[in-house]
PDB file of C-alpha atoms in Angstrom:
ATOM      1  CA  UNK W  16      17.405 -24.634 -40.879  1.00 72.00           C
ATOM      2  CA  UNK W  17      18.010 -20.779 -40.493  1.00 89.00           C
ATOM      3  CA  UNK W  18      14.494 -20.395 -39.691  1.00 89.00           C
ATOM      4  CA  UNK W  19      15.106 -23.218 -36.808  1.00 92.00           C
ATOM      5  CA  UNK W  20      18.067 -21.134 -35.601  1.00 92.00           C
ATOM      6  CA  UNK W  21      15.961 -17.500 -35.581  1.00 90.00           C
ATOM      7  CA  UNK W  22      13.557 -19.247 -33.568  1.00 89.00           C
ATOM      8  CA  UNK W  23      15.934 -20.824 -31.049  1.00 87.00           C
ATOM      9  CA  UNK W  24      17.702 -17.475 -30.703  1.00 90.00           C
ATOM     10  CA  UNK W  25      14.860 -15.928 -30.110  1.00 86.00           C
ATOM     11  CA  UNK W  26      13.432 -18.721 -27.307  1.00 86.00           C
ATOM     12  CA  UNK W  27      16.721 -18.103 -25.554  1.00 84.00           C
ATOM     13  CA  UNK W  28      16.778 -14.630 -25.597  1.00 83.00           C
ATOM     14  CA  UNK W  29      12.846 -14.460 -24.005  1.00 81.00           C
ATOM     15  CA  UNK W  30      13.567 -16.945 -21.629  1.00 82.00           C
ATOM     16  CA  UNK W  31      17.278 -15.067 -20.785  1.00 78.00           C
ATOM     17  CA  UNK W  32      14.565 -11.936 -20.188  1.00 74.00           C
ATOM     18  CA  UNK W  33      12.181 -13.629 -18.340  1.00 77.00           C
ATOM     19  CA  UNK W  34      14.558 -15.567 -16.138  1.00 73.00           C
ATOM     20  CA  UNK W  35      16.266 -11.856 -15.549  1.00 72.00           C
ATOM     21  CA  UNK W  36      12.782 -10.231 -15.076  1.00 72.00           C
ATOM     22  CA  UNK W  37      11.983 -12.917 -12.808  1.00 71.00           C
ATOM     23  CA  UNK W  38      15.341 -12.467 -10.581  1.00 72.00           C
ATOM     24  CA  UNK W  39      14.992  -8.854 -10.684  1.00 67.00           C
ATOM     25  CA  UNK W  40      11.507  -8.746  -9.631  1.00 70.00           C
ATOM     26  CA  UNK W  41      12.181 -11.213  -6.638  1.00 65.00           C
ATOM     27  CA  UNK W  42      14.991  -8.820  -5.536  1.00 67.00           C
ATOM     28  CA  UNK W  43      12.189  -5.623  -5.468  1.00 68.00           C
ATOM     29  CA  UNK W  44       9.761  -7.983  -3.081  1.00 66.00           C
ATOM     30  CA  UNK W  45      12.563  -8.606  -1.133  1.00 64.00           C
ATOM     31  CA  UNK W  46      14.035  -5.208  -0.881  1.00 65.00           C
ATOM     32  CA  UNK W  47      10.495  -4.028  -0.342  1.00 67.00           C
ATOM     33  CA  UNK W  48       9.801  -6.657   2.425  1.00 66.00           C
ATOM     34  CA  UNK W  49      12.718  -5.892   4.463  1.00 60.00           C
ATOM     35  CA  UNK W  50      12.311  -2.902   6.031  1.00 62.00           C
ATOM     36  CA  UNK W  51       9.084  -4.215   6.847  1.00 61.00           C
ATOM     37  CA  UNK W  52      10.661  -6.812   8.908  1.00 59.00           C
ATOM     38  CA  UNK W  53      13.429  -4.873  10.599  1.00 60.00           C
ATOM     39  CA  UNK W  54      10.712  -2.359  11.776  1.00 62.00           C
ATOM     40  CA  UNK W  55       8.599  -5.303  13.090  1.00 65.00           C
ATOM     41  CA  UNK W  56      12.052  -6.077  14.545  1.00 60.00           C
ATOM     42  CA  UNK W  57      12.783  -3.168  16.394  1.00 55.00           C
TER      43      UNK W  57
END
């Protein structure tokens, strides 16, 4: 049973990661595309 536990803890905290890696890397394409677009824009 611990050894169930370790491994849950340990799925949770990768996906926790990945889910934050995920968010944080969508936030860099988007910062990066922006001033993209506002030049286009102006």
């Amino acid at each position: 049973m611990d050894f169930k536990k370790i491994i849950g803890d340990l799925m949770a905290s990768l996906t926790v990661l990945t889910a934050g890696a995920g968010t944080a890397s969508m936030a860099g394409v988007g910062v990066e595309d922006m001033p993209k677009s506002l030049k286009e824009k102006r």
